PDB file of C-alpha atoms in Angstrom:
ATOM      1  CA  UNK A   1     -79.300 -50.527 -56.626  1.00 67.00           C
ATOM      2  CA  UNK A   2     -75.704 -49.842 -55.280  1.00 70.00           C
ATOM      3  CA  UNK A   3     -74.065 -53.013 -54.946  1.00 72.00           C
ATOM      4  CA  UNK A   4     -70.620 -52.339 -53.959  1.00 73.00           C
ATOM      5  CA  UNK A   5     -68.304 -49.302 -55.802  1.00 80.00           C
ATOM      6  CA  UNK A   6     -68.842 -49.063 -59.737  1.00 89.00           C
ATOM      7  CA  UNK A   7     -71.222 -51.865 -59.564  1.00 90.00           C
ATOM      8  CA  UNK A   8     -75.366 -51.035 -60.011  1.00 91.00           C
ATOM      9  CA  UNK A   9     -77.402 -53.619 -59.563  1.00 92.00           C
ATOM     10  CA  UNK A  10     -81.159 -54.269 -61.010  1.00 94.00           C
ATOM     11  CA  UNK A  11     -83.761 -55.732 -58.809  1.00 94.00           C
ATOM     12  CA  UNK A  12     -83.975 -58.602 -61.822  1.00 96.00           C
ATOM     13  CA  UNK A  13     -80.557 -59.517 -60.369  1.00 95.00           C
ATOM     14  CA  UNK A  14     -78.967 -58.029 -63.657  1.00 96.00           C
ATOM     15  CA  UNK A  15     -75.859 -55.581 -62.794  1.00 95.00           C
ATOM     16  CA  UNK A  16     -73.768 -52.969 -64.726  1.00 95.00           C
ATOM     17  CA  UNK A  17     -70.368 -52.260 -63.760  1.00 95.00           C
ATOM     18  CA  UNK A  18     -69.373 -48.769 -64.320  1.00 93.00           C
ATOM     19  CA  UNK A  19     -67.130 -45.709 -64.391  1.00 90.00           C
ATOM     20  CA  UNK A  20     -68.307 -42.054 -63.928  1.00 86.00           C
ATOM     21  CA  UNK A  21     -66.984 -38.687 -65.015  1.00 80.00           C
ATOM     22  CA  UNK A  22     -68.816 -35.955 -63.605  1.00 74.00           C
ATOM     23  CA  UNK A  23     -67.540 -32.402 -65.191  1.00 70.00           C
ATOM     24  CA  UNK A  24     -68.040 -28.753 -65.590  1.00 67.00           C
ATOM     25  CA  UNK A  25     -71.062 -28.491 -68.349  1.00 60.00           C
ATOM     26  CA  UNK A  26     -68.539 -26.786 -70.800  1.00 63.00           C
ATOM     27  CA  UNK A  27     -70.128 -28.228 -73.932  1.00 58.00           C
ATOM     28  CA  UNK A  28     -67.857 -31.634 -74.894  1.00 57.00           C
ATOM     29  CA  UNK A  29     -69.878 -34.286 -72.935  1.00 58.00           C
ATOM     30  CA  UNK A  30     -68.903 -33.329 -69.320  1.00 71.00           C
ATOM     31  CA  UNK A  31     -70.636 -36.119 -67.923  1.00 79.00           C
ATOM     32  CA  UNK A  32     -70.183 -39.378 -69.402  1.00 83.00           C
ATOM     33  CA  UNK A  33     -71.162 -42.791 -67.587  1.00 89.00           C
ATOM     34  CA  UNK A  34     -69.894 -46.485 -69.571  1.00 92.00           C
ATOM     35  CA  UNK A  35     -70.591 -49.712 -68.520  1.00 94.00           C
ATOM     36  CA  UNK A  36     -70.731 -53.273 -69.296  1.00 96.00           C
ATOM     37  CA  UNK A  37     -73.699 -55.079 -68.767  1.00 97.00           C
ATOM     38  CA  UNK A  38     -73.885 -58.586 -67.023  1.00 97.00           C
ATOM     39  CA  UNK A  39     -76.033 -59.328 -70.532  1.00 95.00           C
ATOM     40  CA  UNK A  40     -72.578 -58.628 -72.525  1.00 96.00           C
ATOM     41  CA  UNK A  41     -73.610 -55.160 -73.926  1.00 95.00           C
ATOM     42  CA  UNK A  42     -71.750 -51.302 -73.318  1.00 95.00           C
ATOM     43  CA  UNK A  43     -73.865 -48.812 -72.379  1.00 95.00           C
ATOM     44  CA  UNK A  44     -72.760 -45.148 -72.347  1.00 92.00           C
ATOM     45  CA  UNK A  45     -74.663 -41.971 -70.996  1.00 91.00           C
ATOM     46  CA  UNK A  46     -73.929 -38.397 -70.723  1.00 86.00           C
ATOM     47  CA  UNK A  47     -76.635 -37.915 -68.018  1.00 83.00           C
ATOM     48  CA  UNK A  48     -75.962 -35.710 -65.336  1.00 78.00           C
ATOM     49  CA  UNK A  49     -75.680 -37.960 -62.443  1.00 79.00           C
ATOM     50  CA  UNK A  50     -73.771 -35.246 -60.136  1.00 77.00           C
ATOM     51  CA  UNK A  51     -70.804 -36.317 -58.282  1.00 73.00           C
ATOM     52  CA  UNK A  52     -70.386 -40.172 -56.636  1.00 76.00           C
ATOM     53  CA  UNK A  53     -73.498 -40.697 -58.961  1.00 79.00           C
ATOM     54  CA  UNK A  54     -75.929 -39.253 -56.652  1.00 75.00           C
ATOM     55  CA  UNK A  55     -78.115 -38.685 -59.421  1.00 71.00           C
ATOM     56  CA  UNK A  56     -79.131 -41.935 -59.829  1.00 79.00           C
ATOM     57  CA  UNK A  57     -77.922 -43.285 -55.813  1.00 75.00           C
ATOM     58  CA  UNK A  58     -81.400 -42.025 -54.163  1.00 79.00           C
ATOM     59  CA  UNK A  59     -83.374 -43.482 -56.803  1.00 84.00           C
ATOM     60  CA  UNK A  60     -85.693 -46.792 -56.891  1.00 87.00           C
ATOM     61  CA  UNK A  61     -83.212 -49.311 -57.949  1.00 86.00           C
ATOM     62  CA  UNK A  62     -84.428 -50.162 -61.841  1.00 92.00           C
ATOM     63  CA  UNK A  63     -86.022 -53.526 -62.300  1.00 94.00           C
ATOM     64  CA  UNK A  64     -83.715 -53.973 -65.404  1.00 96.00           C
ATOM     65  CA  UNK A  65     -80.769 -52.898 -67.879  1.00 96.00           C
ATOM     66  CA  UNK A  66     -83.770 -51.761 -70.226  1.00 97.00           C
ATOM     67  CA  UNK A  67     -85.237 -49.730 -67.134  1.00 96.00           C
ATOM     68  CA  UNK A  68     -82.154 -48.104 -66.623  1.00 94.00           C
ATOM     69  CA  UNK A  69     -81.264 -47.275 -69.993  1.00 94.00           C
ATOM     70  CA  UNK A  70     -84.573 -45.188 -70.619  1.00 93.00           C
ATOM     71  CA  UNK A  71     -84.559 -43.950 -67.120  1.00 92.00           C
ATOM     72  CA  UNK A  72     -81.248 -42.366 -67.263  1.00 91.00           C
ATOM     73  CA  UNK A  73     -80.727 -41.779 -71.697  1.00 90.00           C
ATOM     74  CA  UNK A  74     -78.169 -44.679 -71.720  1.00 93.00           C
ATOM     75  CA  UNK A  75     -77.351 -45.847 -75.468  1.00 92.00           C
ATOM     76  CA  UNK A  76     -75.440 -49.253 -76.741  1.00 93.00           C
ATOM     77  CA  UNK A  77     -72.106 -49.257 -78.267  1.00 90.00           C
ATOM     78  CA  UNK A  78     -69.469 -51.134 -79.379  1.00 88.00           C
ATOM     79  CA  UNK A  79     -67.443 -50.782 -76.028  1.00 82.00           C
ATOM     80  CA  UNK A  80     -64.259 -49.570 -78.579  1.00 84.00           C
ATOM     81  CA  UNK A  81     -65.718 -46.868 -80.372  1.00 83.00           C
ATOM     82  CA  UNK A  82     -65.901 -42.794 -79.740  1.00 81.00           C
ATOM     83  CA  UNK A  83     -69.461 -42.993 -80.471  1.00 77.00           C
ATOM     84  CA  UNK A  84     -69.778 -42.475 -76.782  1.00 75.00           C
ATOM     85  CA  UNK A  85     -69.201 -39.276 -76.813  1.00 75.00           C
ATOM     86  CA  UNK A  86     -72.161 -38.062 -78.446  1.00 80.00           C
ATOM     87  CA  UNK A  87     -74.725 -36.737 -76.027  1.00 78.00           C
ATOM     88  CA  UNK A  88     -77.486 -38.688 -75.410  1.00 81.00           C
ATOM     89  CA  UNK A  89     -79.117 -36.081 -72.362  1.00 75.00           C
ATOM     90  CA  UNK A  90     -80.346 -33.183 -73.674  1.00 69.00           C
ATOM     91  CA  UNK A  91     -77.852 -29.911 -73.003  1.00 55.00           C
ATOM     92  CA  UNK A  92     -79.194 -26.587 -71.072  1.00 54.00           C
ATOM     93  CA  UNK A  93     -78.635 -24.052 -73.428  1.00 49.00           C
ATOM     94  CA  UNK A  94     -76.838 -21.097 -71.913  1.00 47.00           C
ATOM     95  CA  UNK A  95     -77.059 -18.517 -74.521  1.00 44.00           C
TER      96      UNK A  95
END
């Protein structure tokens, strides 16, 4: 799945290239993973992939983009917009 740094690649031969922000489960989406899709879309995620994305690192690589969005709660955007910042993992509540 790990093609090189910031770059996942599907066993279809389709590839994100990413960023990662791993935080401190605060509240405000601590976690948030973007990427651009080599089918032209944004994804975004605020799964919690731990740090160097080792959530996802010792997985089966995904067959696709698809498989890796549901696998891992990853939504479409606009690549501009803050609607990436809404959570789209569910949060532990600590209360």
């Amino acid at each position: 799945m790990w093609a090189g740094d910031h770059i996942l690649l599907m066993t279809n031969g389709e590839y994100l290239i990413y960023e990662s922000r791993h935080g401190s489960n605060s509240g405000f989406p601590d976690h948030l993973f973007l990427a651009h899709g080599s089918d032209g879309r944004w994804l975004y995620s605020t799964y919690h992939f731990c740090n160097s994305m080792a959530g996802a690192r010792f997985d089966e690589p995904p067959g696709s983009i698809a498989e890796f969005a549901r696998t891992y709660s990853a939504r479409e955007f606009d690549g501009k917009s803050d609607v990436c910042l809404q959570h789209t993992w569910p949060v532990k509540n600590t209360e």
